[in-house]
PDB file of N, CA and C in Angstrom:
ATOM      1  N   MET Y  12      16.983   4.142  -0.467  1.00  0.00           N
ATOM      2  CA  MET Y  12      18.247   3.039  -0.402  1.00  0.00           C
ATOM      3  C   MET Y  12      18.675   2.971   1.122  1.00  0.00           C
ATOM      4  N   HIS Y  13      19.179   2.180   1.137  1.00  0.00           N
ATOM      5  CA  HIS Y  13      19.782   2.195   3.019  1.00  0.00           C
ATOM      6  C   HIS Y  13      21.244   1.470   2.400  1.00  0.00           C
ATOM      7  N   ILE Y  14      21.898   2.195   3.294  1.00  0.00           N
ATOM      8  CA  ILE Y  14      22.918   1.272   3.586  1.00  0.00           C
ATOM      9  C   ILE Y  14      23.170   1.108   4.937  1.00  0.00           C
ATOM     10  N   GLY Y  15      23.036  -0.157   5.689  1.00  0.00           N
ATOM     11  CA  GLY Y  15      23.606  -0.620   7.591  1.00  0.00           C
ATOM     12  C   GLY Y  15      22.124   0.037   7.428  1.00  0.00           C
ATOM     13  N   GLU Y  16      21.865   1.180   8.847  1.00  0.00           N
ATOM     14  CA  GLU Y  16      20.959   1.803   9.117  1.00  0.00           C
ATOM     15  C   GLU Y  16      20.774   2.833   8.752  1.00  0.00           C
ATOM     16  N   LYS Y  17      21.920   3.572   7.967  1.00  0.00           N
ATOM     17  CA  LYS Y  17      21.232   5.353   7.540  1.00  0.00           C
ATOM     18  C   LYS Y  17      20.696   4.869   5.982  1.00  0.00           C
ATOM     19  N   ARG Y  18      19.487   5.658   5.969  1.00  0.00           N
ATOM     20  CA  ARG Y  18      18.533   6.149   4.747  1.00  0.00           C
ATOM     21  C   ARG Y  18      19.342   6.888   3.943  1.00  0.00           C
ATOM     22  N   LEU Y  19      19.363   7.036   2.352  1.00  0.00           N
ATOM     23  CA  LEU Y  19      20.111   7.729   1.878  1.00  0.00           C
ATOM     24  C   LEU Y  19      18.734   8.374   0.938  1.00  0.00           C
ATOM     25  N   GLY Y  20      19.051   9.773   0.785  1.00  0.00           N
ATOM     26  CA  GLY Y  20      17.748  10.714  -0.261  1.00  0.00           C
ATOM     27  C   GLY Y  20      18.235  10.223  -1.350  1.00  0.00           C
ATOM     28  N   THR Y  21      17.377  11.252  -2.586  1.00  0.00           N
ATOM     29  CA  THR Y  21      17.725  10.743  -3.653  1.00  0.00           C
ATOM     30  C   THR Y  21      18.929  11.444  -4.113  1.00  0.00           C
ATOM     31  N   SER Y  22      19.414  12.247  -3.880  1.00  0.00           N
ATOM     32  CA  SER Y  22      20.205  13.275  -4.253  1.00  0.00           C
ATOM     33  C   SER Y  22      21.305  12.126  -4.204  1.00  0.00           C
ATOM     34  N   GLU Y  23      21.980  11.943  -2.771  1.00  0.00           N
ATOM     35  CA  GLU Y  23      22.862  10.954  -2.619  1.00  0.00           C
ATOM     36  C   GLU Y  23      22.787   9.422  -3.580  1.00  0.00           C
ATOM     37  N   VAL Y  24      22.043   8.908  -3.827  1.00  0.00           N
ATOM     38  CA  VAL Y  24      21.390   7.434  -4.481  1.00  0.00           C
ATOM     39  C   VAL Y  24      22.318   8.200  -5.452  1.00  0.00           C
ATOM     40  N   MET Y  25      21.497   9.495  -6.619  1.00  0.00           N
ATOM     41  CA  MET Y  25      22.180   9.878  -7.501  1.00  0.00           C
ATOM     42  C   MET Y  25      23.880   9.361  -7.460  1.00  0.00           C
ATOM     43  N   TRP Y  26      24.164  10.979  -6.877  1.00  0.00           N
ATOM     44  CA  TRP Y  26      25.898  10.711  -6.446  1.00  0.00           C
ATOM     45  C   TRP Y  26      26.390   9.593  -6.348  1.00  0.00           C
ATOM     46  N   MET Y  27      25.811   8.843  -6.083  1.00  0.00           N
ATOM     47  CA  MET Y  27      26.797   7.322  -5.629  1.00  0.00           C
ATOM     48  C   MET Y  27      26.845   6.477  -6.619  1.00  0.00           C
ATOM     49  N   LEU Y  28      25.429   6.720  -7.952  1.00  0.00           N
ATOM     50  CA  LEU Y  28      25.695   6.111  -8.801  1.00  0.00           C
ATOM     51  C   LEU Y  28      26.553   6.422 -10.265  1.00  0.00           C
ATOM     52  N   LEU Y  29      26.500   7.770 -10.540  1.00  0.00           N
ATOM     53  CA  LEU Y  29      27.243   9.075 -11.126  1.00  0.00           C
ATOM     54  C   LEU Y  29      28.328   8.713 -10.925  1.00  0.00           C
ATOM     55  N   LYS Y  30      28.992   9.032  -9.267  1.00  0.00           N
ATOM     56  CA  LYS Y  30      30.291   9.052  -9.401  1.00  0.00           C
ATOM     57  C   LYS Y  30      31.023   7.049  -9.749  1.00  0.00           C
ATOM     58  N   LYS Y  31      30.090   6.137  -9.561  1.00  0.00           N
ATOM     59  CA  LYS Y  31      30.661   4.905  -9.710  1.00  0.00           C
ATOM     60  C   LYS Y  31      30.817   4.597 -11.224  1.00  0.00           C
ATOM     61  N   LYS Y  32      30.122   5.592 -11.786  1.00  0.00           N
ATOM     62  CA  LYS Y  32      29.659   5.597 -13.529  1.00  0.00           C
ATOM     63  C   LYS Y  32      28.811   4.151 -13.918  1.00  0.00           C
ATOM     64  N   HIS Y  33      27.961   3.915 -12.675  1.00  0.00           N
ATOM     65  CA  HIS Y  33      27.646   2.482 -13.260  1.00  0.00           C
ATOM     66  C   HIS Y  33      26.551   3.275 -14.542  1.00  0.00           C
ATOM     67  N   ILE Y  34      25.560   4.487 -14.439  1.00  0.00           N
ATOM     68  CA  ILE Y  34      24.886   4.767 -15.051  1.00  0.00           C
ATOM     69  C   ILE Y  34      24.660   6.355 -15.435  1.00  0.00           C
ATOM     70  N   SER Y  35      24.379   7.265 -16.543  1.00  0.00           N
ATOM     71  CA  SER Y  35      23.905   8.379 -16.757  1.00  0.00           C
ATOM     72  C   SER Y  35      23.475   9.412 -15.850  1.00  0.00           C
ATOM     73  N   PHE Y  36      23.411  10.381 -15.690  1.00  0.00           N
ATOM     74  CA  PHE Y  36      22.599  11.401 -14.749  1.00  0.00           C
ATOM     75  C   PHE Y  36      20.926  11.340 -15.473  1.00  0.00           C
ATOM     76  N   VAL Y  37      21.040  11.037 -16.646  1.00  0.00           N
ATOM     77  CA  VAL Y  37      19.607  10.874 -16.589  1.00  0.00           C
ATOM     78  C   VAL Y  37      18.621   9.975 -16.596  1.00  0.00           C
ATOM     79  N   SER Y  38      19.326   8.987 -16.658  1.00  0.00           N
ATOM     80  CA  SER Y  38      19.539   7.529 -16.552  1.00  0.00           C
ATOM     81  C   SER Y  38      18.678   7.258 -14.504  1.00  0.00           C
ATOM     82  N   ALA Y  39      19.566   7.635 -13.840  1.00  0.00           N
ATOM     83  CA  ALA Y  39      19.077   7.945 -12.733  1.00  0.00           C
ATOM     84  C   ALA Y  39      17.909   8.566 -12.271  1.00  0.00           C
ATOM     85  N   GLN Y  40      18.251  10.202 -13.111  1.00  0.00           N
ATOM     86  CA  GLN Y  40      16.840  10.918 -12.961  1.00  0.00           C
ATOM     87  C   GLN Y  40      15.619  10.068 -13.444  1.00  0.00           C
ATOM     88  N   VAL Y  41      15.614   9.143 -14.179  1.00  0.00           N
ATOM     89  CA  VAL Y  41      13.807   8.444 -15.009  1.00  0.00           C
ATOM     90  C   VAL Y  41      14.062   7.356 -13.441  1.00  0.00           C
ATOM     91  N   LEU Y  42      15.202   6.899 -13.425  1.00  0.00           N
ATOM     92  CA  LEU Y  42      15.104   5.751 -12.520  1.00  0.00           C
ATOM     93  C   LEU Y  42      14.201   6.347 -10.770  1.00  0.00           C
ATOM     94  N   ILE Y  43      15.095   7.538 -10.572  1.00  0.00           N
ATOM     95  CA  ILE Y  43      14.054   8.170  -9.303  1.00  0.00           C
ATOM     96  C   ILE Y  43      13.218   8.426  -9.086  1.00  0.00           C
ATOM     97  N   ARG Y  44      12.265   8.779 -10.759  1.00  0.00           N
ATOM     98  CA  ARG Y  44      11.070   8.989 -11.481  1.00  0.00           C
ATOM     99  C   ARG Y  44      10.062   8.159 -11.018  1.00  0.00           C
ATOM    100  N   GLU Y  45      10.836   6.732 -11.337  1.00  0.00           N
ATOM    101  CA  GLU Y  45       9.873   5.405 -11.721  1.00  0.00           C
ATOM    102  C   GLU Y  45       9.599   5.231 -10.490  1.00  0.00           C
ATOM    103  N   ILE Y  46      10.807   5.286  -9.386  1.00  0.00           N
ATOM    104  CA  ILE Y  46      10.041   4.838  -7.690  1.00  0.00           C
ATOM    105  C   ILE Y  46       9.724   5.847  -7.135  1.00  0.00           C
ATOM    106  N   MET Y  47       9.340   6.745  -7.651  1.00  0.00           N
ATOM    107  CA  MET Y  47       8.551   7.895  -6.796  1.00  0.00           C
ATOM    108  C   MET Y  47       6.846   7.560  -7.189  1.00  0.00           C
ATOM    109  N   VAL Y  48       6.665   7.133  -8.563  1.00  0.00           N
ATOM    110  CA  VAL Y  48       5.537   6.984  -9.317  1.00  0.00           C
ATOM    111  C   VAL Y  48       4.991   5.169  -8.524  1.00  0.00           C
ATOM    112  N   CYS Y  49       6.207   4.672  -8.126  1.00  0.00           N
ATOM    113  CA  CYS Y  49       5.610   3.134  -7.687  1.00  0.00           C
ATOM    114  C   CYS Y  49       5.380   3.493  -6.216  1.00  0.00           C
ATOM    115  N   ASN Y  50       5.714   4.470  -5.827  1.00  0.00           N
ATOM    116  CA  ASN Y  50       5.775   4.722  -4.054  1.00  0.00           C
ATOM    117  C   ASN Y  50       4.125   5.634  -4.161  1.00  0.00           C
ATOM    118  N   LEU Y  51       3.543   6.383  -5.289  1.00  0.00           N
ATOM    119  CA  LEU Y  51       2.499   6.523  -4.830  1.00  0.00           C
ATOM    120  C   LEU Y  51       1.913   5.635  -5.439  1.00  0.00           C
ATOM    121  N   ASP Y  52       2.143   4.840  -5.870  1.00  0.00           N
ATOM    122  CA  ASP Y  52       0.810   3.455  -6.278  1.00  0.00           C
ATOM    123  C   ASP Y  52       0.505   2.673  -5.382  1.00  0.00           C
ATOM    124  N   LEU Y  53       2.092   2.434  -4.236  1.00  0.00           N
ATOM    125  CA  LEU Y  53       1.552   1.684  -3.389  1.00  0.00           C
ATOM    126  C   LEU Y  53       0.805   2.582  -2.182  1.00  0.00           C
ATOM    127  N   GLN Y  54       1.068   3.637  -1.893  1.00  0.00           N
ATOM    128  CA  GLN Y  54       0.420   4.574  -0.911  1.00  0.00           C
ATOM    129  C   GLN Y  54      -1.262   4.008  -1.625  1.00  0.00           C
ATOM    130  N   LYS Y  55      -1.039   4.263  -2.307  1.00  0.00           N
ATOM    131  CA  LYS Y  55      -2.802   4.148  -2.758  1.00  0.00           C
ATOM    132  C   LYS Y  55      -3.707   2.487  -2.707  1.00  0.00           C
ATOM    133  N   ILE Y  56      -2.615   1.735  -2.772  1.00  0.00           N
ATOM    134  CA  ILE Y  56      -3.035   0.133  -2.364  1.00  0.00           C
ATOM    135  C   ILE Y  56      -3.311   0.187  -1.248  1.00  0.00           C
ATOM    136  N   LYS Y  57      -2.475   0.612  -0.262  1.00  0.00           N
ATOM    137  CA  LYS Y  57      -2.494   0.696   0.970  1.00  0.00           C
ATOM    138  C   LYS Y  57      -3.689   1.466   1.652  1.00  0.00           C
ATOM    139  N   GLU Y  58      -4.367   1.932   0.778  1.00  0.00           N
ATOM    140  CA  GLU Y  58      -5.517   3.475   0.623  1.00  0.00           C
ATOM    141  C   GLU Y  58      -6.679   2.317   1.199  1.00  0.00           C
ATOM    142  N   ASP Y  59      -6.444   1.446  -0.709  1.00  0.00           N
ATOM    143  CA  ASP Y  59      -7.298   0.678  -0.882  1.00  0.00           C
ATOM    144  C   ASP Y  59      -7.573  -0.476   0.593  1.00  0.00           C
ATOM    145  N   ILE Y  60      -6.973  -0.901   0.600  1.00  0.00           N
ATOM    146  CA  ILE Y  60      -6.651  -2.035   1.748  1.00  0.00           C
ATOM    147  C   ILE Y  60      -7.219  -1.730   3.078  1.00  0.00           C
ATOM    148  N   ASN Y  61      -6.765  -0.858   3.403  1.00  0.00           N
ATOM    149  CA  ASN Y  61      -7.193  -0.076   4.593  1.00  0.00           C
ATOM    150  C   ASN Y  61      -9.025   0.146   4.292  1.00  0.00           C
ATOM    151  N   ASP Y  62      -9.536   0.879   3.086  1.00  0.00           N
ATOM    152  CA  ASP Y  62     -11.291   0.384   2.808  1.00  0.00           C
ATOM    153  C   ASP Y  62     -11.762  -0.661   3.087  1.00  0.00           C
ATOM    154  N   ILE Y  63     -11.370  -1.446   2.647  1.00  0.00           N
ATOM    155  CA  ILE Y  63     -11.845  -3.222   2.131  1.00  0.00           C
ATOM    156  C   ILE Y  63     -11.720  -4.099   3.998  1.00  0.00           C
ATOM    157  N   GLU Y  64     -10.655  -3.746   4.686  1.00  0.00           N
ATOM    158  CA  GLU Y  64     -10.539  -3.956   6.210  1.00  0.00           C
ATOM    159  C   GLU Y  64     -11.682  -3.426   6.572  1.00  0.00           C
ATOM    160  N   LYS Y  65     -11.943  -2.068   6.695  1.00  0.00           N
ATOM    161  CA  LYS Y  65     -13.226  -1.499   7.195  1.00  0.00           C
ATOM    162  C   LYS Y  65     -14.530  -1.935   6.332  1.00  0.00           C
ATOM    163  N   ARG Y  66     -14.522  -2.331   5.095  1.00  0.00           N
ATOM    164  CA  ARG Y  66     -15.707  -2.997   4.618  1.00  0.00           C
ATOM    165  C   ARG Y  66     -16.327  -4.337   5.758  1.00  0.00           C
ATOM    166  N   PHE Y  67     -15.073  -5.174   5.277  1.00  0.00           N
ATOM    167  CA  PHE Y  67     -15.366  -5.948   6.125  1.00  0.00           C
ATOM    168  C   PHE Y  67     -15.727  -5.980   7.582  1.00  0.00           C
ATOM    169  N   LYS Y  68     -14.738  -5.110   8.644  1.00  0.00           N
ATOM    170  CA  LYS Y  68     -15.392  -5.118   9.832  1.00  0.00           C
ATOM    171  C   LYS Y  68     -17.274  -4.776   9.852  1.00  0.00           C
ATOM    172  N   ASN Y  69     -17.580  -3.910   9.029  1.00  0.00           N
ATOM    173  CA  ASN Y  69     -18.946  -3.401   8.749  1.00  0.00           C
ATOM    174  C   ASN Y  69     -19.972  -4.885   8.554  1.00  0.00           C
ATOM    175  N   ILE Y  70     -19.035  -5.772   7.760  1.00  0.00           N
ATOM    176  CA  ILE Y  70     -19.973  -7.314   7.259  1.00  0.00           C
ATOM    177  C   ILE Y  70     -19.857  -7.706   8.961  1.00  0.00           C
ATOM    178  N   ILE Y  71     -18.646  -7.871   8.905  1.00  0.00           N
ATOM    179  CA  ILE Y  71     -18.698  -8.579  10.601  1.00  0.00           C
ATOM    180  C   ILE Y  71     -19.727  -7.884  11.660  1.00  0.00           C
ATOM    181  N   ASP Y  72     -19.384  -6.872  11.477  1.00  0.00           N
ATOM    182  CA  ASP Y  72     -20.607  -6.632  12.693  1.00  0.00           C
ATOM    183  C   ASP Y  72     -22.473  -6.334  12.291  1.00  0.00           C
ATOM    184  N   VAL Y  73     -22.461  -6.473  11.050  1.00  0.00           N
ATOM    185  CA  VAL Y  73     -23.345  -6.910  10.815  1.00  0.00           C
ATOM    186  C   VAL Y  73     -24.188  -8.436  10.793  1.00  0.00           C
ATOM    187  N   LEU Y  74     -23.278  -8.869  10.870  1.00  0.00           N
ATOM    188  CA  LEU Y  74     -23.660 -10.448  10.561  1.00  0.00           C
ATOM    189  C   LEU Y  74     -23.519 -11.464  12.009  1.00  0.00           C
ATOM    190  N   GLY Y  75     -22.945 -10.077  13.176  1.00  0.00           N
ATOM    191  CA  GLY Y  75     -23.300 -10.483  14.273  1.00  0.00           C
ATOM    192  C   GLY Y  75     -24.341 -10.302  14.872  1.00  0.00           C
ATOM    193  N   LYS Y  76     -24.642  -8.942  14.445  1.00  0.00           N
ATOM    194  CA  LYS Y  76     -25.945  -8.549  15.102  1.00  0.00           C
ATOM    195  C   LYS Y  76     -27.019  -9.687  13.970  1.00  0.00           C
ATOM    196  N   ILE Y  77     -26.864 -10.105  13.402  1.00  0.00           N
ATOM    197  CA  ILE Y  77     -27.919 -11.640  12.713  1.00  0.00           C
ATOM    198  C   ILE Y  77     -28.348 -12.198  13.529  1.00  0.00           C
ATOM    199  N   LYS Y  78     -26.832 -12.539  14.173  1.00  0.00           N
ATOM    200  CA  LYS Y  78     -26.577 -14.013  14.913  1.00  0.00           C
ATOM    201  C   LYS Y  78     -27.379 -13.868  16.123  1.00  0.00           C
ATOM    202  N   ASN Y  79     -27.943 -12.795  16.566  1.00  0.00           N
ATOM    203  CA  ASN Y  79     -28.340 -12.577  18.033  1.00  0.00           C
ATOM    204  C   ASN Y  79     -30.117 -12.429  17.455  1.00  0.00           C
ATOM    205  N   THR Y  80     -30.223 -11.920  16.410  1.00  0.00           N
ATOM    206  CA  THR Y  80     -32.065 -11.944  16.249  1.00  0.00           C
ATOM    207  C   THR Y  80     -32.600 -13.152  16.090  1.00  0.00           C
ATOM    208  N   PRO Y  81     -34.001 -13.467  16.207  1.00  0.00           N
ATOM    209  CA  PRO Y  81     -34.046 -14.639  16.748  1.00  0.00           C
ATOM    210  C   PRO Y  81     -33.806 -15.441  15.270  1.00  0.00           C
ATOM    211  N   THR Y  82     -34.431 -16.659  14.841  1.00  0.00           N
ATOM    212  CA  THR Y  82     -34.409 -17.899  14.341  1.00  0.00           C
ATOM    213  C   THR Y  82     -35.093 -17.416  13.246  1.00  0.00           C
ATOM    214  N   PHE Y  83     -36.816 -17.122  13.407  1.00  0.00           N
ATOM    215  CA  PHE Y  83     -37.358 -17.012  12.334  1.00  0.00           C
ATOM    216  C   PHE Y  83     -36.987 -15.833  11.057  1.00  0.00           C
ATOM    217  N   ILE Y  84     -36.362 -15.094  11.533  1.00  0.00           N
ATOM    218  CA  ILE Y  84     -35.767 -13.804  11.066  1.00  0.00           C
ATOM    219  C   ILE Y  84     -34.437 -13.888  10.169  1.00  0.00           C
ATOM    220  N   LYS Y  85     -33.539 -14.937  10.858  1.00  0.00           N
ATOM    221  CA  LYS Y  85     -32.431 -16.058   9.418  1.00  0.00           C
ATOM    222  C   LYS Y  85     -33.017 -15.920   8.896  1.00  0.00           C
ATOM    223  N   PHE Y  86     -34.311 -16.565   9.064  1.00  0.00           N
ATOM    224  CA  PHE Y  86     -34.838 -17.636   8.099  1.00  0.00           C
ATOM    225  C   PHE Y  86     -35.285 -16.597   6.536  1.00  0.00           C
ATOM    226  N   PHE Y  87     -35.971 -16.110   7.299  1.00  0.00           N
ATOM    227  CA  PHE Y  87     -36.075 -14.926   5.766  1.00  0.00           C
ATOM    228  C   PHE Y  87     -35.122 -14.288   4.859  1.00  0.00           C
ATOM    229  N   LEU Y  88     -33.694 -13.607   5.736  1.00  0.00           N
ATOM    230  CA  LEU Y  88     -33.053 -13.653   5.343  1.00  0.00           C
ATOM    231  C   LEU Y  88     -31.603 -14.122   4.519  1.00  0.00           C
ATOM    232  N   PHE Y  89     -31.962 -15.699   5.000  1.00  0.00           N
ATOM    233  CA  PHE Y  89     -30.710 -16.567   4.255  1.00  0.00           C
ATOM    234  C   PHE Y  89     -31.384 -17.228   2.674  1.00  0.00           C
ATOM    235  N   PHE Y  90     -32.541 -17.346   3.175  1.00  0.00           N
ATOM    236  CA  PHE Y  90     -33.637 -18.567   2.213  1.00  0.00           C
ATOM    237  C   PHE Y  90     -34.434 -17.988   1.130  1.00  0.00           C
TER     238      PHE Y  90
END
């Protein structure tokens, strides 16, 4: 959570929520735990995207090399 330019920690967010009596301590813990799980899922997605980008780059590099090969080899590769 951000307030202005300050980034709040987990305990600060819980304290703010409890102080204003918006949610109970247990509910705050559950929400924060869920945020942490989502954050891990997001990190995994980012890693997967990086892996896919590397695969695309490799494919593009291979296709670039094929472009520079003689025409008769291209014929056998694509038909």
